[in-house]
Short mmCIF file of C-alpha atoms in Angstrom, two decimals:
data_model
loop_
_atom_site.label_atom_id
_atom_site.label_comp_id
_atom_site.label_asym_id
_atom_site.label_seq_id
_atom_site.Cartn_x
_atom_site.Cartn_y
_atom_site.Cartn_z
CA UNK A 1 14.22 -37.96 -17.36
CA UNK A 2 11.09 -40.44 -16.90
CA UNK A 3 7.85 -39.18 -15.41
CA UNK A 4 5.50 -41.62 -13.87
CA UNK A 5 1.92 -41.35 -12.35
CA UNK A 6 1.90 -43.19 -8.99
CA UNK A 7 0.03 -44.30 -6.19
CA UNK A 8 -3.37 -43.71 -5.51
CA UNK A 9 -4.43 -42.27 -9.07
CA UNK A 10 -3.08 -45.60 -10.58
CA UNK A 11 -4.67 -47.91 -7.80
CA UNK A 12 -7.98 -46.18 -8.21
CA UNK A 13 -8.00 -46.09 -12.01
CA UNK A 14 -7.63 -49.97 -12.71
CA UNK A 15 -10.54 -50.26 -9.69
CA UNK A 16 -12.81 -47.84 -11.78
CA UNK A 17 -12.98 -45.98 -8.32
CA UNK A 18 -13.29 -42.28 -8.69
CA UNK A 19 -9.18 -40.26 -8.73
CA UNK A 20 -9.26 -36.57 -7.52
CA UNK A 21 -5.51 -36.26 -7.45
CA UNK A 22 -2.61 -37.45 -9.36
CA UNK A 23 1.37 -37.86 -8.58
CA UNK A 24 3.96 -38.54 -10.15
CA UNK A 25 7.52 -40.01 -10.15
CA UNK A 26 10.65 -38.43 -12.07
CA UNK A 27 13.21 -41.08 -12.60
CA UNK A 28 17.03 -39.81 -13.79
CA UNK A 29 16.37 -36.03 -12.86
CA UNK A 30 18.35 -33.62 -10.31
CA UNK A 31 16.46 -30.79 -8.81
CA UNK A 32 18.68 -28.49 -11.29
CA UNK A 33 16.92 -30.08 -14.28
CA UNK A 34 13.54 -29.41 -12.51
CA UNK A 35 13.86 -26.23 -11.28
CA UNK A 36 15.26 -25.39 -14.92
CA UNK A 37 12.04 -27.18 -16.78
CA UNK A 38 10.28 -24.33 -14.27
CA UNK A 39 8.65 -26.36 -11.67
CA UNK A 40 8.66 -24.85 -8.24
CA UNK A 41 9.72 -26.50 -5.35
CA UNK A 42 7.53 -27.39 -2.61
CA UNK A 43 10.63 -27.19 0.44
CA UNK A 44 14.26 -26.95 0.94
CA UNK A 45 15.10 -30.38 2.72
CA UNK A 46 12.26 -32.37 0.36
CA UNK A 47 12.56 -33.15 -3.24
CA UNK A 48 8.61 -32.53 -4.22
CA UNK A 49 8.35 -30.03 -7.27
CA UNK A 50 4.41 -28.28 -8.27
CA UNK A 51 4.49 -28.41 -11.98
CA UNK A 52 4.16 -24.73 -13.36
CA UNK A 53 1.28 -25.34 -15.44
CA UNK A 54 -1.23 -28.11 -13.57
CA UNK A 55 0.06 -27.79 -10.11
CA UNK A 56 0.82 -31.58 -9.46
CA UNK A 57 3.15 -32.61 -7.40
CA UNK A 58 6.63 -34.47 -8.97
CA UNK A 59 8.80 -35.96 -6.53
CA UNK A 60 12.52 -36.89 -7.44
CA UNK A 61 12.35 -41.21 -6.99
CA UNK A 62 14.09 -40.97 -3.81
CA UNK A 63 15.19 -44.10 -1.08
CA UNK A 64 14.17 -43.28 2.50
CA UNK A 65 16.11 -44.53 5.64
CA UNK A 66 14.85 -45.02 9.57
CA UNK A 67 16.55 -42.28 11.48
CA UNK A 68 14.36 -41.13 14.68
CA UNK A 69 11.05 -42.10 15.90
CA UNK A 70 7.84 -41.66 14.30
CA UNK A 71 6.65 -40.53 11.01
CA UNK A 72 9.13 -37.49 10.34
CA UNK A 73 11.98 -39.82 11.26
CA UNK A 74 13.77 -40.10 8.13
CA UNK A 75 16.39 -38.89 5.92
CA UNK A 76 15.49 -39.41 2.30
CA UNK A 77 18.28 -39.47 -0.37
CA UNK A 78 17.05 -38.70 -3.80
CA UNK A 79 19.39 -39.25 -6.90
CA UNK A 80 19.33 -39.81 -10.59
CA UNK A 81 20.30 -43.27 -9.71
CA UNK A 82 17.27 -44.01 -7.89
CA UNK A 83 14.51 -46.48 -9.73
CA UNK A 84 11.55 -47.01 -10.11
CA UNK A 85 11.14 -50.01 -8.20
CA UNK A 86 13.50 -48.07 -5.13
CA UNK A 87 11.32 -45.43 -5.00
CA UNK A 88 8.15 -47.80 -5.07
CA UNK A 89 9.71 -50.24 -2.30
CA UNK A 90 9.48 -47.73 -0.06
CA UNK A 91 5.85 -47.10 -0.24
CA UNK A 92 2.94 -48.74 2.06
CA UNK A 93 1.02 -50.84 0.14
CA UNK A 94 1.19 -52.73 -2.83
CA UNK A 95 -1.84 -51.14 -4.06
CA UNK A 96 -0.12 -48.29 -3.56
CA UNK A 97 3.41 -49.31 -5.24
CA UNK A 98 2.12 -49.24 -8.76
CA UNK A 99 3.30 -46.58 -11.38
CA UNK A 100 1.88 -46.10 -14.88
CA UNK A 101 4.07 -44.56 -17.79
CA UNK A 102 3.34 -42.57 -20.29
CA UNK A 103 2.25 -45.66 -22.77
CA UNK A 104 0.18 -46.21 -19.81
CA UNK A 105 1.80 -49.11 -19.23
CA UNK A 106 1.26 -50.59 -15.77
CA UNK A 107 4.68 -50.98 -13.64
CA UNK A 108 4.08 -53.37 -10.95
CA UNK A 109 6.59 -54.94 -9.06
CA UNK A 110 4.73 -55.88 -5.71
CA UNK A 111 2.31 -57.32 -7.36
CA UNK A 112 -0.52 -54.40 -6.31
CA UNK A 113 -2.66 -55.92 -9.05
CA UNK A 114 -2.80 -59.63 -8.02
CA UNK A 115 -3.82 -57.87 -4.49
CA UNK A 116 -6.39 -55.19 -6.47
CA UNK A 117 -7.98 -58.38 -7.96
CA UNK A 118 -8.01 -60.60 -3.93
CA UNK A 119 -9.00 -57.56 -2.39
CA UNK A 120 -6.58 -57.26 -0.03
CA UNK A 121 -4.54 -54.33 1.89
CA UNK A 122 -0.69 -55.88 2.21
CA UNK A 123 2.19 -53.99 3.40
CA UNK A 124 4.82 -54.03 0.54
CA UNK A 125 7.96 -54.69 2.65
CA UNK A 126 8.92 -54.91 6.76
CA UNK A 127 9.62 -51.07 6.44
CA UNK A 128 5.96 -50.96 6.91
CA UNK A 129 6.67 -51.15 10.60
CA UNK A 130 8.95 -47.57 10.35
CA UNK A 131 6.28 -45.02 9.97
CA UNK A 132 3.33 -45.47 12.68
CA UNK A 133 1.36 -43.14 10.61
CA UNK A 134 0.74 -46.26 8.44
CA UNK A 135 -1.48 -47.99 10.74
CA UNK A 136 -3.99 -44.94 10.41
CA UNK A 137 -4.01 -44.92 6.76
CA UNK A 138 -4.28 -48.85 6.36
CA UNK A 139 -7.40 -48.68 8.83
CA UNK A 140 -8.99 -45.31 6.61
CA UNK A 141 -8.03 -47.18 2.79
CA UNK A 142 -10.02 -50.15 5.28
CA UNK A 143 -13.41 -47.71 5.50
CA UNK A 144 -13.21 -46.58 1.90
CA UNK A 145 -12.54 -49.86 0.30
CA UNK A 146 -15.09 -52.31 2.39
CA UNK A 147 -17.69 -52.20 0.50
CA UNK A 148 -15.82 -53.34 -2.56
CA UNK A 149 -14.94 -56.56 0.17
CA UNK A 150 -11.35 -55.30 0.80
CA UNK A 151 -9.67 -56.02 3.97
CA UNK A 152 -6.10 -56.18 5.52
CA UNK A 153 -4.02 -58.97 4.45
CA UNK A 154 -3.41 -60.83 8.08
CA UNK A 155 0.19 -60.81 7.69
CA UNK A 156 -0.03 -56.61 7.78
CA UNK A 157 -2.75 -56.89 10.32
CA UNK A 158 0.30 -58.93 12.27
CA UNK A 159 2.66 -56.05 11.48
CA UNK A 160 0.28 -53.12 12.55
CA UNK A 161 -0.30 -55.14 16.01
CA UNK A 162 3.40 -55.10 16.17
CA UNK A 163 3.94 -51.58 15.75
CA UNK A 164 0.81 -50.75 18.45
CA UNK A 165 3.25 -52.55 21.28
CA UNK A 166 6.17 -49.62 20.60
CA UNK A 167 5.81 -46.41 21.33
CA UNK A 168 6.32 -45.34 17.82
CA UNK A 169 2.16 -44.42 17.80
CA UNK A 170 2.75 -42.40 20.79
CA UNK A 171 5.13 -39.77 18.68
CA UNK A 172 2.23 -39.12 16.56
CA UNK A 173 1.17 -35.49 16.94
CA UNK A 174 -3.03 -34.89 18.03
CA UNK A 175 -3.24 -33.07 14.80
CA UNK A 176 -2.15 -35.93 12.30
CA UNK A 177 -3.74 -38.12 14.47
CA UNK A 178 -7.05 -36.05 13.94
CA UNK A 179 -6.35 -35.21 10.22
CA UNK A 180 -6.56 -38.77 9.33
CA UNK A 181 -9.35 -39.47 11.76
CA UNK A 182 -11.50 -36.20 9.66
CA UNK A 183 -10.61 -37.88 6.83
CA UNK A 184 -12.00 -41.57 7.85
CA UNK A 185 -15.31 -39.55 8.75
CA UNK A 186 -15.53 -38.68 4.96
CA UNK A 187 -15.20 -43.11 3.88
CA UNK A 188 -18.00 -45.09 2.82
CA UNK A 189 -17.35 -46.85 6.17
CA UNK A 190 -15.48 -44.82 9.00
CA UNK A 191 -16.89 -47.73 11.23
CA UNK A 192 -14.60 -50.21 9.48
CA UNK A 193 -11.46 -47.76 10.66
CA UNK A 194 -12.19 -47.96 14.06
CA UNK A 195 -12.69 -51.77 13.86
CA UNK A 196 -9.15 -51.79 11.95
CA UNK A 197 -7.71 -49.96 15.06
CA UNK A 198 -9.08 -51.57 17.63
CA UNK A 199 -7.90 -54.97 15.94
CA UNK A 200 -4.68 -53.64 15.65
CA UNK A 201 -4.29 -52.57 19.16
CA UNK A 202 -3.84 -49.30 18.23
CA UNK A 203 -6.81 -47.69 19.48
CA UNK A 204 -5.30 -47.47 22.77
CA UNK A 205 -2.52 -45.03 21.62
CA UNK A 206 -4.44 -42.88 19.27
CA UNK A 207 -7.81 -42.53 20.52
CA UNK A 208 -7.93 -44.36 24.08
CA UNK A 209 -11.03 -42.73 25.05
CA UNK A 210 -12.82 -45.26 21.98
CA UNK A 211 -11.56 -48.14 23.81
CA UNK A 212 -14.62 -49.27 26.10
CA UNK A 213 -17.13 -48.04 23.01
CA UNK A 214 -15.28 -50.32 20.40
CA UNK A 215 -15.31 -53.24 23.45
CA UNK A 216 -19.09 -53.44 23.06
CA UNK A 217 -20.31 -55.89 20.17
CA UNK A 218 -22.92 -53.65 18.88
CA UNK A 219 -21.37 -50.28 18.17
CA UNK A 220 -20.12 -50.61 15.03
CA UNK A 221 -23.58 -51.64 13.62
CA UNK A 222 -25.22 -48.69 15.29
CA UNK A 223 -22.74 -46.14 14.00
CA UNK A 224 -22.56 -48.06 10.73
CA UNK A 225 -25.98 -47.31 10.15
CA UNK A 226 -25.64 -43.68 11.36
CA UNK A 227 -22.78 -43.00 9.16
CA UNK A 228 -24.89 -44.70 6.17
CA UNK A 229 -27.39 -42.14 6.70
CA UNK A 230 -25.38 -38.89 6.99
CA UNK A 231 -22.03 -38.22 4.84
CA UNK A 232 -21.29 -35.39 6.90
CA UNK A 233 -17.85 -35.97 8.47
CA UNK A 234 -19.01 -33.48 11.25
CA UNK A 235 -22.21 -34.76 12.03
CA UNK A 236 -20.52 -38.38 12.29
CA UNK A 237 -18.39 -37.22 14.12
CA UNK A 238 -20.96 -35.75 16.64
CA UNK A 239 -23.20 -39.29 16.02
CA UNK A 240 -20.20 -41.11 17.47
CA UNK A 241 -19.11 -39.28 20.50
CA UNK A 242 -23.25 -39.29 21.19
CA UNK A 243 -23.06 -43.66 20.87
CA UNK A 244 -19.51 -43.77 23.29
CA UNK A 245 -19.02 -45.09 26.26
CA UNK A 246 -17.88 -43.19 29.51
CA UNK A 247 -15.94 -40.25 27.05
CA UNK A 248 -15.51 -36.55 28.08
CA UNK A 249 -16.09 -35.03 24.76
CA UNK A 250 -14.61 -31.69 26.14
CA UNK A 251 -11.45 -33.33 26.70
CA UNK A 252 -11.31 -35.70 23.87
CA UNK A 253 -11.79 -32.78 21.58
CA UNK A 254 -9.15 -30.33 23.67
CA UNK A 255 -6.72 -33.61 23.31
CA UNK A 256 -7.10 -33.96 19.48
CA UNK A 257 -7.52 -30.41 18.94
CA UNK A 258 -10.47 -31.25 16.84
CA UNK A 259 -11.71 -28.09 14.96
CA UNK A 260 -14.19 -25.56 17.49
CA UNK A 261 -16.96 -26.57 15.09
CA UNK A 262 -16.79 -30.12 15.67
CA UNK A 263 -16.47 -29.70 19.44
CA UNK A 264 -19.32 -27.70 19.76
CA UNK A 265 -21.98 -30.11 17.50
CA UNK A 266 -20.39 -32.91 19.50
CA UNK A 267 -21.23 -31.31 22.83
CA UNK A 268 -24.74 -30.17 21.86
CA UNK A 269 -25.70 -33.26 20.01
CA UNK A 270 -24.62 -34.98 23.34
CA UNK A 271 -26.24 -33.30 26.36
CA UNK A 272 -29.95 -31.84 24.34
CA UNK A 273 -30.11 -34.79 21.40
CA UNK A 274 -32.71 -37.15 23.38
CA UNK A 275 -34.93 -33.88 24.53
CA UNK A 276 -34.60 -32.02 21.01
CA UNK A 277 -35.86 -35.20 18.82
CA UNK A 278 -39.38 -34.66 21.28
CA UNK A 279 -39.23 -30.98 20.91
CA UNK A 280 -42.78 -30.74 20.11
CA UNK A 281 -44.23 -32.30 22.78
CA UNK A 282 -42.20 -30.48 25.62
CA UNK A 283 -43.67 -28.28 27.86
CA UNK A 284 -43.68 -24.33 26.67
CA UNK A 285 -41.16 -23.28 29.40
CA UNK A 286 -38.76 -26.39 28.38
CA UNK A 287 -39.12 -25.36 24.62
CA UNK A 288 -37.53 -22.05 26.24
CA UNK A 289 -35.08 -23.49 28.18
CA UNK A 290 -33.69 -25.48 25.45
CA UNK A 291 -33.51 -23.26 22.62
CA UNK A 292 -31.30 -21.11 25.24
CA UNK A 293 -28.96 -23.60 26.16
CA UNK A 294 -28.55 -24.33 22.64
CA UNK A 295 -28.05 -20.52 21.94
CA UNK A 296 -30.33 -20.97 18.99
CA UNK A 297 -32.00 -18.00 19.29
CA UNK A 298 -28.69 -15.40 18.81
CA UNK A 299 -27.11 -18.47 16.26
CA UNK A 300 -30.14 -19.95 14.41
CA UNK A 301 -28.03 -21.22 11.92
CA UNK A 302 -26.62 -24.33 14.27
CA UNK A 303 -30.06 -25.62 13.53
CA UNK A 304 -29.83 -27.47 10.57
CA UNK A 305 -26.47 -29.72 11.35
CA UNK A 306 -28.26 -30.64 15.09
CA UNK A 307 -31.26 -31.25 12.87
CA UNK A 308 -29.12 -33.95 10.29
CA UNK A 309 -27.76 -35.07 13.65
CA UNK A 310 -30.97 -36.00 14.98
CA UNK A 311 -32.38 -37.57 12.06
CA UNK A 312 -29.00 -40.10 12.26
CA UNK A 313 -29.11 -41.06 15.78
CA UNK A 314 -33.77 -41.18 15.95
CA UNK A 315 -35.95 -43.02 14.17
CA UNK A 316 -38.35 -40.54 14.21
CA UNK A 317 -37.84 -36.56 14.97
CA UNK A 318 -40.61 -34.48 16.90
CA UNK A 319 -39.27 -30.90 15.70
CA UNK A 320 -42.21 -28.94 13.02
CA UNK A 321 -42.67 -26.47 16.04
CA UNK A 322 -38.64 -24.86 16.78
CA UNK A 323 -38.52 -23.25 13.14
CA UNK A 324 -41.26 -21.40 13.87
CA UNK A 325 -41.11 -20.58 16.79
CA UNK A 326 -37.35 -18.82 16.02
CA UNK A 327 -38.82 -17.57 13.08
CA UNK A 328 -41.38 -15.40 15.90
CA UNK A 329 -38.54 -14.94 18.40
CA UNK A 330 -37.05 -12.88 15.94
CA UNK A 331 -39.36 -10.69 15.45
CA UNK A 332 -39.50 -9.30 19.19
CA UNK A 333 -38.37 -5.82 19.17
CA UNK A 334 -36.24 -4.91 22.52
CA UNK A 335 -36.47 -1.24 20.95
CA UNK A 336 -40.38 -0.94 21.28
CA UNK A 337 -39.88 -2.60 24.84
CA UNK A 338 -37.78 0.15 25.65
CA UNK A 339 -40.00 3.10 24.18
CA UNK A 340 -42.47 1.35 26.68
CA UNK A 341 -40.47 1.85 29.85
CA UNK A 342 -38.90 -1.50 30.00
CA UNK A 343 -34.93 -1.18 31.18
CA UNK A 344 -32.55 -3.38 32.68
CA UNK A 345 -33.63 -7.06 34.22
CA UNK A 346 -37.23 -5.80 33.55
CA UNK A 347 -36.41 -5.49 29.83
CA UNK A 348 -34.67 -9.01 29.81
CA UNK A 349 -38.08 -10.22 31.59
CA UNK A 350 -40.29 -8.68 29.00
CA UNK A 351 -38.33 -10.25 26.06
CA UNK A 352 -38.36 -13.78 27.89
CA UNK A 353 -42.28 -13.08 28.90
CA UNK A 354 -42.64 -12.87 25.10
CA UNK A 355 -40.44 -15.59 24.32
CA UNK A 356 -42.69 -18.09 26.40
CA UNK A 357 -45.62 -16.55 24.92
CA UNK A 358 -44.33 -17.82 21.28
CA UNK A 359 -43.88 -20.87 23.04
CA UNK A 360 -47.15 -21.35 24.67
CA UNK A 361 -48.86 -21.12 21.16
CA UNK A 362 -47.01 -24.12 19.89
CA UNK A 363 -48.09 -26.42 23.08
CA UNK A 364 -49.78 -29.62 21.89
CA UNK A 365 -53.50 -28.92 21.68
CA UNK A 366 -53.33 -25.13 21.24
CA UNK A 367 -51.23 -24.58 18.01
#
C-alpha cells in the first residue's frame, strides 16, 4: 500500500498559496485492507475512505470510463493494479495531476509544474471534454488564480467551447450549477469566472440570464471593483444581479435555487439600493415607506448586509439617520396605546402616527 497527497493541497503548496484541505491517493490497496486499517467508507458504489483519526478523505487510485451524460456519467473501476499516473490521467488539470509522497517527493507526470511556473490552466488529456462540470471549475480556479496572472491555456479554452455546443452543460443540475457559482463569489476575482464562461460559450447553458450583462464591455470592471471591495459571497452576489441587464432576479434565483437569503438581499438591494444610499435626505413619510418595504422595522438585523451592499455599489452612502431612527421605533409601546383606548386600524394608525413622528425629527434641518 502507497499513500499519496494529491491535487489541490500539492498544487497550492509549491505556489505558497494558502491549503485548507488535503487528499490523498492509496496505490496497491483493496477496500478490505482499508476498511481493516479502520477507515470508514464514505459510500457503497465509491471507493473514498475518511481516515479514523484526521478525517481525510483516501480514495482507492481508480480509472474512470464515459458511460451516460453529464458529470455522474461514469463507472469507475478501482483496483490494486491501478497507478499512480492512471489515477492522475484522469484528473482535470495538470495543476491538478500532481501527487507528493511521503519523501515529499513531487510526482508529476503532466507536467503541472512546467504549467505552475507559465501560469497556465491546461486540461491534462481529451477526457476533459467528459465531465461538463469541468468548465465551471476551470472558469472558478480562473477567479482565484488571476491575480497571480494565471489564465486558461487556449487549447482548453478550445475544448471548453467545444463542450458548450453539446448538451452535456444542460444535464447539470441548478444546484451544482449554483454550488460552484457560491463558491466563485468567495475568489479573489469572481468577475474573471464569468468572463471564463462567457468566452467559453457556456454562459448560455448555465446562467443565460448573464448573457446580455457579460455582452456589455464595462461590466466586468464595475463588478470587479465591487467584488474588490466586499468579500462577502452574498453581498456580491446581490452587487451583481443589482449591475445586470434585463434579469428577473425572482426567477433567476427560483431557477438556481439559490439559498432564501441570497434571494432576498438580491431583491432588496435591487428595487430600494438607489433610494436607501440618500436615505437621509428623503422626505419623513418616504423614510417610512422604505423602512416598511424593507421590513426593517420587525427584522432590523437585514440592515447591516444592505448597508455593505450599498457601500459596494455608491461612492458615497447618505444613511447616519435609519439606525436611529429604528433604534426609536423600537421603543413605541402598542401596550400603552392600548391602555389609552387605541384598538384595531386606530391602534395601527397611532403606531404609524408615531413612526412618522421619529421620522420627522431626522428631516434635514430639524435633527
Amino acid at each position: 500500500m502507497e499513500i499519496y497527497l494529491v491535487g489541490g493541497a500539492v498544487r497550492d503548496q509549491l505556489l505558497n498559496y494558502p491549503a485548507y484541505d488535503k487528499d490523498w491517493v492509496v496505490v496497491g490497496a483493496t477496500a478490505d485492507e482499508m476498511l481493516a486499517n479502520g477507515y470508514q467508507p464514505v459510500g457503497q458504489d465509491f471507493p473514498v475512505f475518511i481516515h479514523p483519526d484526521t478525517g481525510e478523505e483516501y480514495a482507492l487510485a481508480r480509472t474512470e470510463r464515459k458511460s451516460g451524460k453529464g458529470y455522474t456519467g461514469f463507472n469507475y473501476h478501482a483496483d490494486p493494479s491501478v497507478t499512480l499516473e492512471e489515477d492522475l490521467l484522469r484528473r482535470d488539470l495538470t495543476i491538478n495531476a500532481m501527487a507528493m509522497d511521503q519523501q515529499q517527493q513531487i510526482i508529476d507526470p503532466y507536467h503541472g509544474q512546467d504549467d505552475l511556473n507559465r501560469k497556465r490552466l491546461r486540461h491534462v488529456s481529451p477526457a476533459f471534454s467528459e465531465d461538463p462540470l469541468r468548465v465551471l471549475r476551470v472558469a472558478r480556479f480562473a477567479a482565484r488564480y488571476a491575480h497571480l496572472g494565471f489564465s486558461v491555456a487556449d487549447e482548453t479554452l478550445t475544448l471548453m467551447q467545444q463542450l458548450s455546443q453539446t448538451d452535456e452543460l444542460e444535464h447539470l443540475t441548478a444546484e451544482r450549477v449554483w454550488k460552484e457559482f457560491e463558491r466563485a463569489l468567495t475568489e479573489r476575482s469572481p468577475e474573471i469566472f464569468l468572463q471564463v464562461l462567457h468566452q467559453s460559450g457556456a454562459i448560455k447553458k448555465v446562467l443565460p440570464e448573464l448573457t446580455d450583462t457579460l455582452n456589455d464591455p464595462d461590466f466586468s470592471k464595475h463588478f470587479a471593483i465591487l467584488c474588490h471591495k466586499n468579500e462577502s459571497a452574498i453581498v456580491r452576489f446581490a452587487g451583481l444581479l443589482s449591475l445586470a441587464k434585463n434579469i428577473d432576479i425572482l426567477r433567476f434565483c427560483d431557477r438556481l435555487r439559490a439559498p432564501n437569503s441570497y434571494k432576498e438581499l438580491a431583491l432588496q438591494c435591487n428595487k430600494h439600493h438607489q433610494q436607501l444610499a440618500q436615505f437621509d435626505h428623503l422626505d419623513a413619510q418616504t423614510k417610512l415607506d422604505t423602512l416598511l418595504q424593507l421590513d426593517l422595522i420587525r427584522r432590523p438585523q437585514r440592515l447591516p448586509q444592505l448597508r455593505l451592499c450599498l457601500d459596494t455599489l455608491h461612492d458615497t452612502v447618505q444613511l447616519d439617520s435609519l439606525p436611529p431612527i429604528l433604534e426609536q421605533i423600537a421603543l413605541i409601546q402598542p401596550k400603552q396605546l392600548m391602555a389609552e383606548g387605541f384598538t384595531g386600524p386606530a391602534l395601527g394608525e397611532a403606531i404609524n402616527h408615531q413612526r412618522l413622528s421619529i421620522c420627522q425629527q431626522y428631516d434635514r434641518g430639524i435633527e
